[in-house]
Protein backbone atom coordinates (compact mmCIF):
# COMPACT_ATOMS: atom_id res chain seq x y z
CA MET A 1 17.80 10.57 18.00
CA GLU A 2 17.94 9.69 14.32
CA LYS A 3 14.89 10.64 12.28
CA TYR A 4 14.11 7.05 11.29
CA GLU A 5 13.44 6.27 14.97
CA TYR A 6 10.11 8.07 14.59
CA PHE A 7 9.20 5.14 12.31
CA LYS A 8 10.43 2.19 14.40
CA ASN A 9 7.03 0.47 14.34
CA GLU A 10 6.53 1.01 10.63
CA ILE A 11 10.03 -0.25 9.83
CA ASN A 12 9.16 -3.38 11.79
CA TYR A 13 6.19 -3.98 9.45
CA LEU A 14 8.78 -4.77 6.77
CA LYS A 15 10.18 -8.26 6.22
CA ASN A 16 13.23 -7.47 4.04
CA ASP A 17 16.31 -6.05 5.76
CA ASP A 18 17.56 -4.25 2.65
CA ILE A 19 14.25 -2.41 2.31
CA LYS A 20 14.32 -1.59 6.03
CA ASP A 21 17.79 -0.08 5.53
CA ALA A 22 16.62 1.88 2.47
CA MET A 23 13.62 3.21 4.40
CA LYS A 24 15.85 4.30 7.29
CA TYR A 25 18.21 6.04 4.89
CA MET A 26 15.43 7.97 3.14
CA ILE A 27 13.65 8.94 6.35
CA ASN A 28 16.91 10.35 7.69
CA LYS A 29 17.10 12.52 4.54
CA LEU A 30 13.66 14.11 5.09
CA PRO A 31 13.60 17.76 6.10
CA ASP A 32 13.08 18.48 9.79
CA TYR A 33 9.74 20.20 9.20
CA PHE A 34 8.16 16.89 8.11
CA PHE A 35 8.15 15.69 11.72
CA HIS A 36 6.41 18.76 13.13
CA VAL A 37 4.00 20.37 10.67
CA PRO A 38 0.30 19.50 10.41
CA ALA A 39 -0.89 17.39 7.48
CA SER A 40 -3.23 20.22 6.53
CA SER A 41 -2.91 23.88 7.47
CA THR A 42 -6.69 24.37 7.19
CA GLY A 43 -7.90 21.05 8.58
CA LYS A 44 -10.16 20.75 5.55
CA TYR A 45 -8.71 17.52 4.15
CA HIS A 46 -7.54 15.53 7.18
CA PRO A 47 -8.91 14.17 10.48
CA LYS A 48 -8.16 15.80 13.82
CA TYR A 49 -5.27 13.48 14.60
CA ALA A 50 -3.43 14.84 11.54
CA LEU A 51 -3.61 18.45 12.71
CA GLY A 52 -1.26 20.41 14.97
CA ASP A 53 2.35 19.64 15.79
CA GLY A 54 3.31 16.28 14.30
CA GLY A 55 0.11 16.00 12.26
CA LEU A 56 1.86 15.13 9.00
CA LEU A 57 3.88 12.48 10.81
CA ARG A 58 0.69 10.97 12.29
CA HIS A 59 -1.07 11.06 8.90
CA THR A 60 1.90 9.24 7.37
CA LYS A 61 1.99 6.64 10.12
CA ALA A 62 -1.76 6.13 9.71
CA ALA A 63 -1.33 5.49 5.98
CA CYS A 64 1.41 2.95 6.74
CA ARG A 65 -0.76 1.22 9.35
CA ILE A 66 -3.72 1.04 6.98
CA ALA A 67 -1.47 -0.52 4.34
CA TYR A 68 -0.10 -3.02 6.84
CA GLU A 69 -3.60 -4.06 7.94
CA LEU A 70 -4.88 -4.40 4.38
CA LEU A 71 -1.83 -6.31 3.20
CA SER A 72 -2.18 -8.68 6.18
CA ASP A 73 -5.55 -9.78 4.78
CA PRO A 74 -4.78 -12.66 2.38
CA SER A 75 -7.59 -11.62 0.04
CA ILE A 76 -5.64 -8.41 -0.59
CA GLY A 77 -2.06 -9.20 0.39
CA ASP A 78 -1.77 -12.38 -1.66
CA HIS A 79 -1.87 -10.23 -4.81
CA TYR A 80 1.58 -8.83 -3.95
CA THR A 81 4.99 -10.31 -3.23
CA GLY A 82 6.63 -9.69 0.13
CA ARG A 83 9.02 -7.20 -1.44
CA GLU A 84 6.17 -5.35 -3.15
CA LYS A 85 4.35 -5.06 0.18
CA ASP A 86 7.47 -3.68 1.86
CA LEU A 87 8.09 -1.20 -0.96
CA MET A 88 4.52 0.12 -0.84
CA ILE A 89 4.76 0.66 2.92
CA MET A 90 8.10 2.39 2.43
CA ALA A 91 6.54 4.58 -0.26
CA LEU A 92 3.74 5.54 2.13
CA ALA A 93 6.31 6.48 4.78
CA LEU A 94 7.88 8.84 2.24
CA HIS A 95 4.93 10.01 0.12
CA ASP A 96 4.49 13.43 1.78
CA GLY A 97 8.14 13.80 2.79
CA LEU A 98 8.61 17.00 0.78
CA LYS A 99 5.08 18.36 1.19
CA LEU A 100 6.37 21.87 1.81
CA GLY A 101 9.20 21.56 -0.68
CA ASN A 102 12.93 21.33 -0.15
CA PRO A 103 13.94 23.76 1.19
CA GLU A 104 10.77 24.40 3.18
CA GLU A 105 8.24 26.81 1.74
CA ARG A 106 5.27 28.38 3.47
CA TYR A 107 2.53 26.38 1.76
CA THR A 108 2.00 22.87 0.47
CA ARG A 109 3.64 22.30 -2.89
CA PHE A 110 1.02 20.83 -5.20
CA ASP A 111 3.80 19.02 -7.03
CA HIS A 112 5.14 17.47 -3.81
CA PRO A 113 4.54 13.92 -5.16
CA ILE A 114 6.89 14.68 -8.05
CA LEU A 115 9.44 16.31 -5.74
CA MET A 116 9.50 13.24 -3.49
CA ALA A 117 9.57 10.79 -6.41
CA ASN A 118 12.55 12.66 -7.87
CA PHE A 119 14.22 12.72 -4.45
CA VAL A 120 14.00 8.93 -4.26
CA MET A 121 15.59 8.63 -7.69
CA GLU A 122 18.35 11.08 -6.76
CA ASN A 123 19.24 8.73 -3.89
CA LYS A 124 18.59 5.39 -5.61
CA ASP A 125 22.27 4.40 -5.78
CA LYS A 126 22.50 4.62 -1.99
CA LEU A 127 19.41 2.48 -1.36
CA ASN A 128 20.88 -0.88 -2.43
CA LEU A 129 17.51 -2.06 -3.71
CA LYS A 130 16.98 -4.58 -6.48
CA GLU A 131 16.65 -3.56 -10.11
CA ASN A 132 13.44 -1.59 -10.84
CA GLU A 133 12.52 -1.21 -7.15
CA PRO A 134 13.47 2.50 -6.94
CA GLU A 135 11.28 3.01 -10.01
CA LEU A 136 8.37 1.29 -8.25
CA LEU A 137 8.83 3.65 -5.30
CA ARG A 138 8.97 6.62 -7.67
CA ASP A 139 5.86 5.54 -9.57
CA VAL A 140 3.64 4.98 -6.53
CA ILE A 141 4.78 8.16 -4.79
CA LYS A 142 4.24 10.42 -7.79
CA THR A 143 0.63 9.19 -8.22
CA HIS A 144 -0.44 9.09 -4.56
CA MET A 145 -2.85 12.01 -5.03
CA GLY A 146 -5.15 9.81 -7.10
CA PRO A 147 -7.68 11.76 -9.17
CA TRP A 148 -6.54 15.15 -7.81
CA THR A 149 -4.08 15.98 -10.56
CA THR A 150 -4.74 19.65 -11.34
CA ASP A 151 -3.16 22.53 -9.48
CA TYR A 152 -4.94 25.60 -8.12
CA ASN A 153 -4.89 27.18 -11.61
CA GLY A 154 -6.43 24.13 -13.31
CA ASN A 155 -3.16 22.93 -14.83
CA GLU A 156 -2.73 19.17 -15.12
CA VAL A 157 0.40 18.62 -13.00
CA LEU A 158 0.20 15.10 -11.62
CA GLU A 159 -0.40 11.66 -13.11
CA LYS A 160 -3.36 9.51 -12.09
CA PRO A 161 -2.68 6.05 -10.69
CA LYS A 162 -2.81 3.25 -13.28
CA THR A 163 -1.18 0.16 -11.79
CA LYS A 164 -2.40 -1.95 -8.87
CA TYR A 165 0.56 -0.64 -6.84
CA GLN A 166 -0.27 3.00 -7.56
CA ASN A 167 -3.93 2.46 -6.77
CA PHE A 168 -3.12 0.68 -3.51
CA VAL A 169 -0.81 3.45 -2.27
CA HIS A 170 -3.35 6.12 -3.23
CA MET A 171 -6.11 4.19 -1.43
CA CYS A 172 -4.09 4.01 1.81
CA ASP A 173 -3.24 7.72 1.67
CA TYR A 174 -6.87 8.53 0.90
CA LEU A 175 -8.19 6.44 3.80
CA ALA A 176 -5.67 8.08 6.16
CA SER A 177 -7.10 11.47 5.17
CA ARG A 178 -10.76 10.61 5.85
CA LYS A 179 -12.28 12.36 8.83
CA SER A 180 -14.59 9.39 9.47
CA ILE A 181 -11.67 6.97 9.98
CA LEU A 182 -10.04 7.78 13.28
CA LEU A 183 -6.94 6.13 14.62
CA GLU A 184 -5.59 6.63 18.10
CA PHE A 185 -2.00 7.66 18.84
CA ASP A 186 0.12 7.50 21.95
CA LYS A 187 2.21 10.38 23.29
CA ASP A 188 5.07 9.40 20.92
CA ASN A 189 2.85 9.63 17.81
CA ASN A 190 2.60 5.86 17.42
CA VAL A 191 -0.64 4.25 16.29
CA ILE A 192 -2.30 2.46 19.21
CA TYR A 193 -3.42 -1.04 18.26
């Protein structure tokens, strides 16, 4: 099975075939650990569904589903083009793709948004996206942590979101990490709806 098959439902949220292809390509490039580790080793920052084997995958799928639902509401979605919607969902599918680094390290890399943003740019020529679209992916991925920009030593490492795209991606990631918002998953780690 190819790695992108874990995201069949999320790929089907997208309307543009070239962005679907780019998303498949990037998902296939993610390290194997992404599909098996929990979203949080302590459970402190994520709901129960994001813990245990496949927890990071479920957290990521939850963020994509939240984005899809919000963007389906015309009062929200009409503020974005179809391509922008697809790119933000693709960014959410990738946002934590290098959470433990590349190669895998023991603990979460605080700079994982930067690692993933750089990884997108390293592969941009293979994505066949339109001009400035890889940069949009980069910009929303690198700011997905929102206001949490300082590392464990108090060093300012990450940028805060500034644009409507950055704020939207952060919001979806944030909502997917809330313990009070529970989604259900089937045995294949797909959101039940």
